[in-house]
CSV table of C-alpha atoms in Angstrom, one decimal:
chain,number,residue,atom,x,y,z
A,1,MET,CA,-0.3,0.0,0.3
A,2,SER,CA,1.4,3.5,-1.0
A,3,GLU,CA,1.9,6.3,1.6
A,4,ASP,CA,-0.9,8.3,-0.1
A,5,TRP,CA,-3.2,5.7,1.0
A,6,ALA,CA,-2.1,4.7,4.6
A,7,VAL,CA,-4.6,5.0,7.5
A,8,PRO,CA,-3.7,7.6,10.1
A,9,PRO,CA,-2.5,6.8,13.4
A,10,GLN,CA,-5.2,5.1,15.1
A,11,TYR,CA,-5.6,3.2,18.7
A,12,GLY,CA,-7.7,0.6,19.8
A,13,ILE,CA,-9.1,1.3,23.8
A,14,GLU,CA,-9.2,-1.4,26.1
A,15,VAL,CA,-11.3,-1.3,29.0
A,16,GLY,CA,-9.7,-2.4,32.3
A,17,THR,CA,-11.1,-4.5,35.0
A,18,GLU,CA,-9.5,-3.3,38.0
A,19,PRO,CA,-11.9,-0.5,39.6
A,20,LEU,CA,-10.3,2.9,40.0
A,21,ASP,CA,-10.0,4.7,43.4
A,22,ARG,CA,-8.1,7.7,42.2
A,23,PRO,CA,-8.3,9.9,39.4
A,24,ALA,CA,-7.0,8.9,35.8
A,25,ARG,CA,-7.4,11.0,32.6
A,26,ASN,CA,-7.6,7.7,31.0
A,27,SER,CA,-11.2,5.8,32.2
A,28,VAL,CA,-14.7,4.8,32.2
A,29,GLY,CA,-16.5,7.1,34.7
A,30,GLY,CA,-14.1,8.4,37.1
A,31,TRP,CA,-13.1,11.7,37.9
A,32,PRO,CA,-13.8,14.6,34.9
A,33,TYR,CA,-11.2,16.8,33.7
A,34,PHE,CA,-12.5,20.2,32.7
A,35,ASP,CA,-10.6,23.2,31.0
A,36,ASP,CA,-11.0,26.5,33.4
A,37,GLY,CA,-14.3,27.7,33.2
A,38,GLN,CA,-15.9,24.2,32.0
A,39,GLU,CA,-18.8,23.0,34.0
A,40,TRP,CA,-20.1,19.7,34.2
A,41,PRO,CA,-22.7,19.2,31.5
A,42,ARG,CA,-26.4,19.0,32.4
A,43,CYS,CA,-29.4,17.7,30.5
A,44,PHE,CA,-32.0,19.6,29.2
A,45,CYS,CA,-34.0,18.0,32.1
A,46,GLY,CA,-31.4,19.7,34.5
A,47,GLU,CA,-30.0,16.4,36.0
A,48,ARG,CA,-26.0,16.2,35.3
A,49,MET,CA,-25.1,14.1,32.8
A,50,ALA,CA,-22.9,11.0,33.5
A,51,LEU,CA,-19.3,10.6,32.5
A,52,PHE,CA,-19.2,7.7,30.2
A,53,PHE,CA,-15.3,7.6,29.4
A,54,GLN,CA,-12.8,10.4,29.1
A,55,LEU,CA,-9.2,9.9,27.6
A,56,ASP,CA,-6.1,11.6,26.6
A,57,LEU,CA,-5.8,11.6,22.5
A,58,PRO,CA,-2.1,10.8,21.4
A,59,ASP,CA,-0.2,13.4,20.0
A,60,ASP,CA,-0.1,11.7,16.6
A,61,VAL,CA,-3.9,11.5,16.2
A,62,GLU,CA,-5.0,13.3,13.2
A,63,PHE,CA,-6.2,17.0,14.1
A,64,PHE,CA,-7.2,16.4,17.8
A,65,GLY,CA,-3.8,15.0,19.2
A,66,GLY,CA,-3.0,16.0,22.4
A,67,GLU,CA,-6.5,17.1,23.8
A,68,HIS,CA,-8.7,15.5,26.3
A,69,LEU,CA,-11.8,14.0,25.2
A,70,SER,CA,-15.0,13.5,27.5
A,71,VAL,CA,-18.0,11.8,26.6
A,72,PHE,CA,-21.3,12.7,28.6
A,73,HIS,CA,-24.8,11.2,28.7
A,74,CYS,CA,-27.8,11.7,30.4
A,75,ALA,CA,-29.2,8.3,32.7
A,76,HIS,CA,-32.7,9.1,32.6
A,77,HIS,CA,-33.0,9.7,28.6
A,78,ASN,CA,-31.6,7.7,26.0
A,79,ASP,CA,-32.5,7.9,22.3
A,80,ALA,CA,-30.5,7.9,19.3
A,81,SER,CA,-28.8,11.7,18.3
A,82,ASP,CA,-30.2,13.3,15.5
A,83,PRO,CA,-28.0,16.0,13.6
A,84,ILE,CA,-29.6,19.1,13.4
A,85,THR,CA,-28.7,20.9,10.1
A,86,ALA,CA,-29.6,24.0,8.1
A,87,GLY,CA,-28.4,25.5,5.2
A,88,GLY,CA,-26.1,22.2,4.7
A,89,ARG,CA,-24.2,22.9,8.0
A,90,LEU,CA,-25.1,22.0,11.7
A,91,VAL,CA,-27.0,24.8,13.3
A,92,PRO,CA,-25.3,27.1,15.6
A,93,ARG,CA,-24.3,25.5,19.2
A,94,PHE,CA,-25.7,22.5,17.7
A,95,TRP,CA,-24.7,20.3,21.2
A,96,GLU,CA,-27.8,22.1,22.3
A,97,ALA,CA,-30.1,21.7,19.8
A,98,PRO,CA,-33.4,20.0,20.5
A,99,GLN,CA,-33.2,16.3,20.4
A,100,PRO,CA,-36.8,15.2,19.1
A,101,PRO,CA,-39.1,13.9,21.1
A,102,PHE,CA,-36.9,16.0,23.7
A,103,PRO,CA,-36.9,19.8,23.7
A,104,GLY,CA,-32.9,19.9,24.1
A,105,SER,CA,-30.0,17.9,24.3
A,106,PHE,CA,-29.6,15.1,26.9
A,107,TRP,CA,-25.6,14.3,25.6
A,108,ARG,CA,-22.6,16.6,25.5
A,109,VAL,CA,-19.2,15.2,24.0
A,110,LEU,CA,-16.0,17.6,24.8
A,111,LEU,CA,-12.5,18.1,23.2
A,112,GLN,CA,-10.6,20.4,25.5
A,113,ARG,CA,-7.1,21.6,25.3
A,114,ASP,CA,-5.5,21.8,28.5
A,115,PRO,CA,-8.0,20.5,31.1
A,116,GLY,CA,-6.3,20.8,35.0
A,117,ILE,CA,-7.0,19.1,37.9
A,118,PRO,CA,-9.7,16.6,38.1
A,119,GLU,CA,-13.1,17.2,39.9
A,120,ALA,CA,-13.2,16.4,43.7
A,121,GLU,CA,-15.8,13.9,43.1
A,122,PRO,CA,-16.4,11.0,41.0
A,123,GLU,CA,-19.1,10.4,38.6
A,124,PRO,CA,-21.3,9.0,40.9
A,125,ALA,CA,-23.5,6.2,38.5
A,126,VAL,CA,-20.9,4.8,36.0
A,127,ARG,CA,-18.6,2.0,37.6
A,128,ALA,CA,-14.9,3.8,37.5
A,129,LEU,CA,-12.2,1.5,35.4
A,130,PRO,CA,-9.2,2.2,33.6
A,131,LEU,CA,-8.9,3.0,30.0
A,132,THR,CA,-5.5,1.7,27.8
A,133,LEU,CA,-4.8,2.8,24.2
A,134,ARG,CA,-3.1,0.3,21.9
A,135,PRO,CA,-1.4,1.6,18.9
A,136,PHE,CA,-2.6,0.1,15.6
A,137,GLU,CA,-5.4,-2.5,16.6
A,138,ASP,CA,-7.9,-2.9,14.5
A,139,THR,CA,-10.8,-2.5,16.6
A,140,TYR,CA,-14.4,-0.7,16.8
A,141,PHE,CA,-13.5,0.9,20.2
A,142,LYS,CA,-11.0,3.3,19.2
A,143,VAL,CA,-9.7,6.3,18.4
A,144,GLY,CA,-8.3,7.9,15.2
A,145,GLY,CA,-7.8,6.3,12.1
A,146,THR,CA,-11.1,6.1,9.7
A,147,ALA,CA,-14.4,5.4,10.6
A,148,ALA,CA,-15.6,1.6,10.2
A,149,TRP,CA,-19.3,2.7,9.3
A,150,ALA,CA,-22.0,0.2,9.6
A,151,GLN,CA,-24.0,1.7,6.8
A,152,GLU,CA,-23.2,4.5,4.2
A,153,PRO,CA,-20.5,7.0,5.5
A,154,GLU,CA,-22.4,10.4,6.6
A,155,TYR,CA,-20.6,13.7,6.4
A,156,TYR,CA,-21.3,17.4,8.1
A,157,ARG,CA,-20.4,20.6,8.0
A,158,CYS,CA,-19.9,22.6,11.4
A,159,ALA,CA,-21.7,25.5,11.9
A,160,CYS,CA,-18.2,27.7,11.6
A,161,GLY,CA,-18.0,25.6,8.0
A,162,ALA,CA,-15.4,23.3,8.8
A,163,GLU,CA,-16.1,19.7,7.6
A,164,MET,CA,-16.0,17.3,10.5
A,165,ALA,CA,-13.6,14.8,11.1
A,166,PHE,CA,-13.5,11.8,12.4
A,167,VAL,CA,-12.0,11.3,16.2
A,168,CYS,CA,-13.5,8.2,17.8
A,169,GLN,CA,-15.6,5.1,17.2
A,170,VAL,CA,-18.0,3.1,19.9
A,171,PRO,CA,-19.2,-0.1,18.9
A,172,GLU,CA,-23.0,-1.3,18.8
A,173,ASN,CA,-24.4,-2.5,22.4
A,174,TRP,CA,-21.5,-1.5,24.1
A,175,GLY,CA,-22.4,-1.3,28.0
A,176,PHE,CA,-21.0,0.9,30.5
A,177,GLY,CA,-20.9,-0.9,33.9
A,178,VAL,CA,-22.9,1.0,36.6
A,179,ARG,CA,-22.7,1.1,40.4
A,180,PRO,CA,-25.3,-0.4,42.5
A,181,GLY,CA,-28.1,2.2,43.5
A,182,ALA,CA,-27.6,4.0,40.3
A,183,PRO,CA,-30.7,4.9,38.2
A,184,VAL,CA,-31.5,2.4,35.7
A,185,GLN,CA,-31.5,3.9,32.1
A,186,PRO,CA,-34.5,3.5,29.6
A,187,TYR,CA,-34.0,0.9,26.9
A,188,SER,CA,-30.5,-0.2,28.0
A,189,ILE,CA,-29.7,-4.3,27.9
A,190,SER,CA,-29.8,-4.4,31.5
A,191,ASP,CA,-30.5,-2.8,35.0
A,192,ASP,CA,-26.5,-2.6,35.6
A,193,ALA,CA,-25.3,-1.4,32.5
A,194,TYR,CA,-25.7,2.2,30.4
A,195,MET,CA,-25.5,2.2,27.0
A,196,LEU,CA,-24.7,5.5,24.4
A,197,PHE,CA,-27.5,6.5,22.3
A,198,LEU,CA,-29.8,3.0,22.6
A,199,GLY,CA,-26.6,1.2,22.1
A,200,ASN,CA,-26.2,2.4,18.2
A,201,GLU,CA,-22.4,2.4,16.9
A,202,VAL,CA,-21.5,5.8,17.6
A,203,TYR,CA,-19.1,7.7,15.4
A,204,LEU,CA,-17.6,10.8,16.9
A,205,LEU,CA,-17.0,13.6,14.3
A,206,ALA,CA,-15.5,17.0,15.4
A,207,CYS,CA,-14.8,20.4,14.3
A,208,PRO,CA,-11.1,20.4,13.3
A,209,LYS,CA,-10.7,24.2,13.5
A,210,ARG,CA,-11.6,23.3,17.4
A,211,CYS,CA,-14.3,26.5,17.5
A,212,ASP,CA,-15.7,25.3,20.6
A,213,PRO,CA,-14.8,22.4,23.2
A,214,ALA,CA,-18.8,21.1,22.7
A,215,ALA,CA,-18.1,20.9,18.6
A,216,VAL,CA,-18.3,17.3,18.8
A,217,LEU,CA,-21.3,15.5,16.6
A,218,PRO,CA,-22.1,11.8,17.7
A,219,VAL,CA,-23.5,9.9,15.0
A,220,ASN,CA,-25.5,6.8,15.5
A,221,GLN,CA,-25.9,3.8,12.8
A,222,HIS,CA,-26.9,0.1,13.2
């Protein structure tokens, strides 16, 4: 294969089994890291969203290397995401746009440049587990590389005009374990696991111009 057709650097995401008892920048659940002034995202319902996972992107990941990716989703609302466009672009602040049948957004994905110290308290619902990145692994839970689309590829233009670029893929029906006593997520596979967007295959596309830390679109296929 010629260099012109080489796959961009990619990393498989491996979930550990030993519970975390201290902050880690690469984790399922755990203690989120935020840029100065960034608050823990809240759902349209007013509830604080659950941190599903977070990780530092390796420096050689195309467009977004060195940034911190955090994926949040409400434990009380669960549906497929619905990209809202107008005039061939995603609407301004699309991450806050209504997600029918809901009047607002129930998810938030952040790409932050320089998150500082972790929050004092961990995510209360999702079990905290470590994440490890393995270079060049052919896997569907990954960052970097190219999207392995389940259906036809989807392309979107950010509200700022930039073509959205692939950053991360989460496999279909991937369960994130929850702590005993956590709220039961509607339409999940079990009472002790949460899923992203009804368990659809999830593709995270982000603005390469980094017009906003929240300019990351989850695209769902199955």
